[in-house]
Amino acid sequence: MEGGLSPERHAAAEPVRSRWTPKPEQILILESIFNSGMVNPPKDETVRIRKLLERFGAVGDANVFYWFQNRRSRSRRRQRQLQAQAAAAAAASSSSSGSPPTSGLAPGHATASSTAGMFAHGATYGSSASASWPPPPSCEGMMGDLDYGGGDDLFAISRQMGYAGLLPVNEYGVLTQSLQMGESYFLVTRGY
Amino acid sequence: MEGGLSPERHAAAEPVRSRWTPKPEQILILESIFNSGMVNPPKDETVRIRKLLERFGAVGDANVFYWFQNRRSRSRRRQRQLQAQAAAAAAASSSSSGSPPTSGLAPGHATASSTAGMFAHGATYGSSASASWPPPPSCEGMMGDLDYGGGDDLFAISRQMGYAGLLPVNEYGVLTQSLQMGESYFLVTRGY
DNA sequence: GCAAATTAATGATTTATTCAAG
DNA sequence: CTTGAATAAATCATTAATTTGC
C-alpha cells in the first residue's frame, strides 16, 4: 500500500488549496467545548467560538463548523470500532454482555495529570480569515451578532469571576468539566 | 448532572421553520443549469445563480446549494434504482447486456413541447472555476443583500442583443443543450 | 543531524440518509 | 408523495509526524 503520488499532476493552475492548521490553544478550546457536551453548536454559538479562537490565530466560522463535524464523526467511528472489537473479543472468548449502544459520544474521563491553567488574558493575535460558511443548523439565533463589545471584555468576565483557576483535565489536557455556556475562557499553556 | 445533551436543543419557542418554495421560473433556471452539466456549482457560481433566481423571488445561497445537492442525490438514486431494475429484468429474462455504471447524471432527452424563450447575455466571466466551496450559510439573507446593481444590466444587455431565440427543451421544459458557462440567461415564461 | 520518502492525522468535500414542511 | 433542510458517513487532499538512508 502506497500512496503512489508522483510529482505528476496538473501543474498548471492549481490554486494550492491550503487548509487551516489550528494552534494548540485552539485545539484545547475546541476539545474543551466538545468535551463539555456541546458537540454540535448552532450557528450563533459557532460564531462565538470562532471569535474566541481568533485570539490565537486566524480562523473562520467554517473551520469551526468543520472541526465539530469531523470531531463528531471520528469520535463516533472510534466508538463503533472499539465496540466492534470488544464484541468480537467477547464472541471469541465467551458470550454475551452486550452493552446496548448508548449515546456514542461520551464526554470525559478524568485522569488529571497534565495541567493547563486557564484564565483570561488579552492579546490580539489573530487576524481574520476568509470565511465562507457551511450549512449550520436552524436559523433561530440569527438575530444580530451578539457581539459582546469587541472581545476584550472577555477579560472583564474572567476578572469578575477571578481566574477560574485550574480545571480538571483528562489525558489529553482537556477539560472534563463543562465550560459555562455564556462565558469565555482563556488558557495558559505550560510549555509546548 | 451535566445532563449531557438534551434531545431538544431548539428553544421552547418553535421558530416555525418554513422552507423555501421555489417559483416555477426558478425551478426552470435551476433545472436548466443542472441539465447543462453544471451539477455542482462552486461557490461563486452559486452566488451568481442565486442572484439570478432572486429576480423571481427571495432565495439564499444556501437554498441554491441545497437544491443542487438534493438534485444530484436524487437524480443518482433514481438512476441507480432504474439501473437495478433493468439489471434485475435482464437477469430474469436472459443473458444480461450489462451496461457499466456510466455516470449517473446525464439526462438530455428532448421532446420539445413546452416553450421557454431565453435571452442570452454575455455576463461577467471571472469564474475562478476551480475550487469548490464549503457549503453555504443556512439562514442567511432570504432578503438581505439586495444586490441589484450589476443585475439590472442583464436586462439591458439582453435587450441589446435581442432575444436570443428559443432553445431546445425536454418534456419538463428544460434545456437539453448546455448553457454557456460564462453566460447568464434569462427566461421568459409563457404563462404562469 | 538533515531532508527525501512514508505514514498517520485531520481539515475540507462530496455523497447518502434522515427529517419534516407542504 | 414530493422535496427543502440538516446530518452523518465516506472520501479526498494536505499537513504534521515518522522513518530511512546518507
Coordinates of C-alpha atoms (C1' of nucleotides) in Angstrom, one line a residue:
Chain A
M1 CA 0.0 0.0 0.0
E2 CA 1.5 3.2 -1.0
G3 CA 0.2 6.5 -1.9
G4 CA 1.6 6.4 -5.3
L5 CA 1.5 10.1 -5.5
S6 CA 4.0 11.2 -8.0
P7 CA 5.1 14.7 -8.8
E8 CA 2.9 14.3 -11.8
R9 CA -0.1 16.4 -11.6
H10 CA -1.9 19.2 -13.2
A11 CA 1.0 21.5 -12.7
A12 CA -0.7 24.3 -14.4
A13 CA -3.0 26.4 -12.4
E14 CA -3.6 24.8 -9.1
P15 CA -4.7 27.3 -6.5
V16 CA -2.9 25.2 -4.0
R17 CA -5.6 24.7 -1.5
S18 CA -4.2 25.2 1.9
R19 CA -6.0 24.3 5.0
W20 CA -6.4 25.7 8.4
T21 CA -4.0 24.4 11.0
P22 CA -5.3 25.0 14.4
K23 CA -3.0 26.2 17.1
P24 CA -2.6 24.0 20.1
E25 CA -4.5 26.6 22.1
Q26 CA -7.3 26.5 19.7
I27 CA -7.5 22.8 19.8
L28 CA -7.7 22.8 23.5
I29 CA -10.5 25.2 23.4
L30 CA -12.4 23.2 20.8
E31 CA -11.8 20.0 22.7
S32 CA -12.9 21.5 25.8
I33 CA -16.2 22.7 24.3
F34 CA -16.8 19.4 22.6
N35 CA -15.9 17.5 25.7
S36 CA -18.2 19.6 27.7
G37 CA -21.1 18.2 25.8
M38 CA -21.6 20.8 23.1
V39 CA -20.9 18.5 20.2
N40 CA -22.9 20.3 17.6
P41 CA -23.1 24.0 18.3
P42 CA -25.7 26.0 16.4
K43 CA -24.6 28.8 14.2
D44 CA -24.6 31.6 16.7
E45 CA -22.5 29.5 19.1
T46 CA -20.2 28.7 16.4
V47 CA -19.6 32.4 15.7
R48 CA -18.9 32.9 19.4
I49 CA -16.4 30.1 19.4
R50 CA -14.8 31.4 16.3
K51 CA -14.3 34.7 17.9
L52 CA -12.7 33.1 20.9
L53 CA -10.4 31.1 18.7
E54 CA -9.4 34.1 16.7
R55 CA -7.3 35.3 19.6
F56 CA -4.9 32.6 18.8
G57 CA -4.8 32.7 15.1
A58 CA -6.9 33.3 12.0
V59 CA -9.9 31.1 11.8
G60 CA -13.2 31.2 10.1
D61 CA -16.7 30.1 11.1
A62 CA -16.5 27.4 8.5
N63 CA -13.3 26.0 10.1
V64 CA -15.1 25.7 13.4
F65 CA -18.1 24.1 11.8
Y66 CA -15.9 21.6 10.0
W67 CA -13.9 20.8 13.1
F68 CA -17.0 19.9 15.1
Q69 CA -18.4 17.9 12.2
N70 CA -15.2 15.9 11.9
R71 CA -14.9 15.6 15.6
R72 CA -18.3 14.1 15.9
S73 CA -17.8 11.8 13.1
R74 CA -14.5 10.4 14.1
S75 CA -15.4 10.2 17.7
R76 CA -18.3 8.1 16.7
R77 CA -16.4 5.9 14.4
R78 CA -13.8 5.2 17.0
Q79 CA -16.5 4.3 19.4
R80 CA -18.0 2.0 16.9
Q81 CA -14.8 0.3 16.0
L82 CA -13.9 -0.1 19.6
Q83 CA -17.3 -1.6 20.3
A84 CA -17.0 -4.0 17.4
Q85 CA -13.6 -5.0 18.6
A86 CA -14.9 -5.7 22.0
A87 CA -17.8 -7.6 20.6
A88 CA -15.5 -9.7 18.6
A89 CA -13.3 -10.4 21.5
A90 CA -16.3 -11.3 23.6
A91 CA -17.6 -13.6 21.0
A92 CA -14.3 -15.3 20.6
S93 CA -13.8 -15.8 24.3
S94 CA -17.1 -16.1 25.9
S95 CA -20.5 -14.8 25.2
S96 CA -22.9 -12.1 25.9
S97 CA -22.6 -9.0 28.0
G98 CA -23.6 -6.8 25.1
S99 CA -23.9 -3.3 26.1
P100 CA -26.6 -1.5 24.2
P101 CA -25.4 1.3 22.1
T102 CA -25.7 4.1 24.4
S103 CA -25.1 7.5 23.0
G104 CA -21.9 7.1 21.3
L105 CA -20.4 10.4 22.2
A106 CA -19.1 10.0 25.6
P107 CA -17.5 13.0 27.3
G108 CA -14.9 12.8 29.8
H109 CA -13.0 10.5 31.8
A110 CA -10.6 12.3 34.0
T111 CA -7.0 11.4 34.6
A112 CA -5.9 14.8 35.7
S113 CA -2.3 14.6 35.1
S114 CA -1.4 17.3 32.6
T115 CA -2.0 20.8 33.6
A116 CA -3.4 23.7 31.8
G117 CA -4.2 26.7 33.8
M118 CA -7.0 28.8 32.5
F119 CA -7.6 32.4 32.9
A120 CA -8.3 35.4 30.9
H121 CA -5.8 37.3 29.0
G122 CA -5.8 39.9 26.4
A123 CA -3.7 39.7 23.4
T124 CA -4.5 40.3 19.9
Y125 CA -3.1 37.7 17.8
G126 CA -5.2 36.5 15.0
S127 CA -6.1 38.3 12.0
S128 CA -9.3 37.5 10.3
A129 CA -9.7 34.7 8.0
S130 CA -11.6 34.4 4.9
A131 CA -14.7 32.6 5.7
S132 CA -17.5 31.4 3.8
W133 CA -19.9 29.5 5.8
P134 CA -21.2 26.0 5.8
P135 CA -24.7 24.9 6.4
P136 CA -25.3 25.0 10.1
P137 CA -28.5 24.2 11.7
S138 CA -31.5 26.2 12.3
C139 CA -31.7 29.9 11.8
E140 CA -33.1 30.6 15.1
G141 CA -30.4 32.7 16.5
M142 CA -29.7 34.7 13.5
M143 CA -30.7 37.9 15.0
G144 CA -27.8 40.3 15.2
D145 CA -24.5 39.1 16.3
L146 CA -24.5 39.4 19.9
D147 CA -21.1 40.8 19.7
Y148 CA -20.0 41.5 23.2
G149 CA -18.1 44.6 22.6
G150 CA -15.1 43.6 20.8
G151 CA -13.8 40.6 22.6
D152 CA -11.7 42.3 25.2
D153 CA -14.4 42.2 27.6
L154 CA -13.5 38.6 27.9
F155 CA -11.1 40.0 30.4
A156 CA -13.9 41.6 32.3
I157 CA -15.8 38.4 32.6
S158 CA -13.0 36.4 33.8
R159 CA -11.8 39.1 36.1
Q160 CA -15.2 39.1 37.5
M161 CA -15.1 35.5 38.3
G162 CA -11.5 35.7 39.2
Y163 CA -9.3 33.4 37.3
A164 CA -11.1 30.3 37.4
G165 CA -8.0 28.5 38.5
L166 CA -7.2 25.1 37.2
L167 CA -9.9 23.0 35.8
P168 CA -9.9 19.2 35.7
V169 CA -8.5 17.8 32.5
N170 CA -8.2 14.4 31.1
E171 CA -5.2 12.7 29.5
Y172 CA -5.3 15.0 26.6
G173 CA -5.2 18.0 28.7
V174 CA -8.8 18.6 28.0
L175 CA -11.4 19.8 30.4
T176 CA -13.7 17.2 31.8
Q177 CA -16.0 19.8 33.3
S178 CA -18.2 21.8 31.1
L179 CA -17.3 25.4 30.5
Q180 CA -20.0 27.8 31.3
M181 CA -22.1 28.4 28.3
G182 CA -22.2 32.2 28.4
E183 CA -18.6 32.6 29.5
S184 CA -15.4 32.9 27.7
Y185 CA -12.2 31.3 28.7
F186 CA -8.6 31.7 28.0
L187 CA -6.0 29.3 28.6
V188 CA -2.4 29.5 29.5
T189 CA -0.3 26.7 28.2
R190 CA 2.6 25.5 30.3
G191 CA 5.2 24.6 27.8
Y192 CA 4.9 23.3 24.4
Chain B
M1 CA -25.7 16.4 36.4
E2 CA -24.4 17.6 33.2
G3 CA -27.5 16.2 31.6
G4 CA -25.4 15.6 28.6
L5 CA -27.2 16.6 25.6
S6 CA -30.9 17.0 25.9
P7 CA -32.7 15.6 22.9
E8 CA -34.1 19.0 22.4
R9 CA -32.0 21.9 21.6
H10 CA -34.4 24.1 19.9
A11 CA -35.8 26.6 22.3
A12 CA -39.3 26.4 23.6
A13 CA -40.5 28.8 21.0
E14 CA -40.6 26.8 17.9
P15 CA -39.3 29.2 15.2
V16 CA -41.7 27.6 12.7
R17 CA -39.1 26.7 10.2
S18 CA -40.6 27.5 6.9
R19 CA -38.8 26.4 3.9
W20 CA -38.1 28.0 0.6
T21 CA -40.6 27.2 -2.1
P22 CA -39.0 27.9 -5.4
K23 CA -41.1 29.6 -8.1
P24 CA -41.6 27.7 -11.3
E25 CA -39.3 30.2 -13.0
Q26 CA -36.6 29.5 -10.5
I27 CA -37.0 25.8 -10.9
L28 CA -36.6 26.2 -14.6
I29 CA -33.4 28.1 -14.2
L30 CA -32.1 25.6 -11.8
E31 CA -33.1 22.6 -13.9
S32 CA -31.5 24.3 -16.9
I33 CA -28.2 24.8 -15.2
F34 CA -28.2 21.4 -13.8
N35 CA -29.2 19.9 -17.0
S36 CA -26.5 21.8 -18.8
G37 CA -23.9 19.8 -16.9
M38 CA -23.2 22.1 -14.1
V39 CA -24.3 19.7 -11.4
N40 CA -22.2 21.0 -8.6
P41 CA -21.5 24.7 -9.0
P42 CA -18.7 26.2 -7.0
K43 CA -19.5 29.0 -4.5
D44 CA -19.0 31.9 -6.8
E45 CA -21.2 30.3 -9.4
T46 CA -23.8 29.6 -6.7
V47 CA -23.9 33.2 -5.8
R48 CA -24.4 34.1 -9.4
I49 CA -27.2 31.7 -9.7
R50 CA -28.8 33.0 -6.5
K51 CA -28.7 36.5 -7.9
L52 CA -30.4 35.3 -11.0
L53 CA -33.1 33.5 -9.0
E54 CA -33.7 36.4 -6.8
R55 CA -35.4 38.2 -9.6
F56 CA -38.2 35.8 -9.2
G57 CA -38.4 35.6 -5.5
A58 CA -36.5 35.6 -2.3
V59 CA -33.8 33.0 -2.1
G60 CA -30.5 32.5 -0.4
D61 CA -27.2 30.9 -1.4
A62 CA -28.0 28.0 0.9
N63 CA -31.2 27.3 -0.9
V64 CA -29.3 27.1 -4.1
F65 CA -26.7 24.9 -2.6
Y66 CA -29.2 22.5 -1.1
W67 CA -31.2 22.4 -4.3
F68 CA -28.2 21.2 -6.2
Q69 CA -27.2 18.8 -3.5
N70 CA -30.6 17.2 -3.5
R71 CA -30.9 17.3 -7.2
R72 CA -27.7 15.4 -7.6
S73 CA -28.5 12.9 -4.9
R74 CA -32.0 12.1 -6.1
S75 CA -31.0 12.1 -9.7
R76 CA -28.4 9.5 -8.9
R77 CA -30.7 7.4 -6.8
R78 CA -33.3 7.3 -9.4
Q79 CA -30.7 6.3 -11.9
R80 CA -29.4 3.6 -9.6
Q81 CA -32.9 2.3 -9.0
L82 CA -33.6 2.3 -12.6
Q83 CA -30.5 0.5 -13.4
A84 CA -31.0 -2.1 -10.7
Q85 CA -34.4 -2.6 -12.1
A86 CA -33.1 -3.0 -15.6
A87 CA -30.4 -5.4 -14.3
A88 CA -32.9 -7.5 -12.5
A89 CA -35.1 -7.6 -15.5
A90 CA -32.2 -8.5 -17.7
A91 CA -31.1 -11.2 -15.4
A92 CA -34.6 -12.6 -15.1
S93 CA -35.2 -12.7 -18.8
S94 CA -32.0 -13.8 -20.4
S95 CA -28.3 -13.1 -20.6
S96 CA -27.6 -9.7 -19.4
S97 CA -26.4 -6.9 -21.5
G98 CA -24.8 -5.2 -18.7
S99 CA -24.2 -1.6 -19.2
P100 CA -21.4 -0.5 -16.9
P101 CA -22.4 2.2 -14.5
T102 CA -21.8 5.2 -16.5
S103 CA -22.3 8.5 -14.8
G104 CA -25.5 8.7 -13.1
L105 CA -26.0 12.2 -14.1
A106 CA -26.7 12.7 -17.7
P107 CA -30.2 13.5 -18.7
G108 CA -31.0 15.0 -22.0
H109 CA -34.0 13.7 -23.7
A110 CA -35.6 16.1 -25.9
T111 CA -39.3 16.3 -26.5
A112 CA -39.5 20.0 -27.2
S113 CA -43.1 20.7 -26.5
S114 CA -43.2 23.4 -23.9
T115 CA -41.6 26.6 -24.7
A116 CA -39.5 28.9 -22.7
G117 CA -37.8 31.7 -24.5
M118 CA -34.4 32.5 -23.3
F119 CA -32.3 35.5 -23.6
A120 CA -28.7 35.1 -23.5
H121 CA -26.5 37.7 -22.2
G122 CA -22.8 37.8 -22.1
A123 CA -22.2 38.0 -18.4
T124 CA -19.3 38.6 -16.2
Y125 CA -16.9 35.9 -16.5
G126 CA -14.4 35.7 -13.8
S127 CA -15.1 32.2 -12.9
S128 CA -12.4 31.1 -10.6
A129 CA -14.0 27.9 -11.5
S130 CA -11.5 25.7 -9.8
A131 CA -12.3 25.2 -6.3
S132 CA -15.5 24.0 -4.9
W133 CA -16.7 25.6 -1.8
P134 CA -17.6 24.9 1.7
P135 CA -21.4 24.7 1.9
P136 CA -23.2 27.9 2.2
P137 CA -24.9 29.7 5.0
S138 CA -28.1 28.4 6.4
C139 CA -30.1 31.2 7.4
E140 CA -28.5 33.9 5.6
G141 CA -30.3 36.6 3.7
M142 CA -33.5 35.4 2.4
M143 CA -33.9 39.0 1.7
G144 CA -30.8 40.6 2.9
D145 CA -28.4 41.8 0.3
L146 CA -30.2 43.3 -2.5
D147 CA -27.5 43.1 -5.0
Y148 CA -29.4 44.6 -7.8
G149 CA -26.8 46.7 -9.2
G150 CA -25.0 44.6 -11.6
G151 CA -28.2 42.8 -12.1
D152 CA -30.2 45.3 -14.0
D153 CA -27.9 45.5 -16.8
L154 CA -28.7 41.9 -17.5
F155 CA -31.9 43.1 -18.9
A156 CA -30.2 45.9 -20.7
I157 CA -27.8 43.6 -22.4
S158 CA -30.4 41.1 -23.4
R159 CA -32.4 43.8 -24.8
Q160 CA -29.4 44.9 -26.7
M161 CA -28.8 41.7 -28.4
G162 CA -32.4 40.9 -28.8
Y163 CA -33.9 37.7 -27.7
A164 CA -31.5 35.0 -28.4
G165 CA -34.2 32.7 -29.7
L166 CA -35.6 29.6 -28.3
L167 CA -33.6 26.8 -27.1
P168 CA -34.5 23.1 -27.2
V169 CA -36.2 21.8 -24.1
N170 CA -37.3 18.4 -23.0
E171 CA -40.5 17.2 -21.5
Y172 CA -40.0 19.2 -18.4
G173 CA -39.5 22.3 -20.3
V174 CA -35.8 22.1 -19.5
L175 CA -33.0 22.8 -21.8
T176 CA -31.3 19.9 -23.4
Q177 CA -28.4 22.0 -24.7
S178 CA -25.9 23.2 -22.3
L179 CA -25.8 26.8 -21.3
Q180 CA -22.6 28.6 -21.8
M181 CA -20.5 28.6 -18.7
G182 CA -19.7 32.2 -18.5
E183 CA -23.1 33.4 -19.6
S184 CA -26.2 34.3 -17.8
Y185 CA -29.6 33.5 -19.1
F186 CA -33.0 34.8 -18.6
L187 CA -36.1 33.2 -19.4
V188 CA -39.4 34.4 -20.4
T189 CA -42.2 32.4 -19.2
R190 CA -45.2 32.0 -21.3
G191 CA -48.0 32.0 -18.8
Y192 CA -47.9 31.2 -15.2
Chain C
dG1 C1' 21.6 15.9 12.1
dC2 C1' 19.1 16.7 7.6
dA3 C1' 16.0 16.1 4.0
dA4 C1' 13.6 12.9 0.9
dA5 C1' 10.2 9.3 1.3
dT6 C1' 6.3 7.2 4.0
dT7 C1' 2.8 7.1 7.1
dA8 C1' -0.6 8.9 10.2
dA9 C1' -3.9 12.8 11.4
dT10 C1' -7.1 15.6 10.2
dG11 C1' -9.1 19.7 7.5
dA12 C1' -12.3 20.1 3.7
dT13 C1' -15.8 18.0 0.0
dT14 C1' -18.9 15.0 -1.6
dT15 C1' -22.5 11.6 -1.0
dA16 C1' -26.0 9.0 1.3
dT17 C1' -29.6 9.2 4.7
dT18 C1' -32.9 11.3 7.5
dC19 C1' -36.3 14.5 9.0
dA20 C1' -40.2 17.3 8.3
dA21 C1' -42.9 21.1 5.7
dG22 C1' -46.4 21.5 2.1
Chain D
dC1 C1' -45.7 11.8 -2.0
dT2 C1' -42.5 15.3 -3.2
dT3 C1' -38.8 17.9 -1.8
dG4 C1' -36.2 21.6 1.0
dA5 C1' -33.3 21.3 5.0
dA6 C1' -30.0 19.1 8.1
dT7 C1' -26.8 15.5 9.5
dA8 C1' -23.9 11.6 9.3
dA9 C1' -20.8 8.7 6.6
dA10 C1' -17.5 8.3 3.2
dT11 C1' -14.0 10.2 0.6
dC12 C1' -10.4 13.3 -0.9
dA13 C1' -6.3 16.1 -0.1
dT14 C1' -2.9 18.4 2.6
dT15 C1' -0.2 18.9 6.5
dA16 C1' 2.4 17.0 10.6
dA17 C1' 4.8 13.0 12.3
dT18 C1' 7.6 9.3 11.4
dT19 C1' 11.1 6.6 9.3
dT20 C1' 15.1 5.9 6.4
dG21 C1' 19.5 6.5 4.1
dC22 C1' 23.2 9.4 3.9

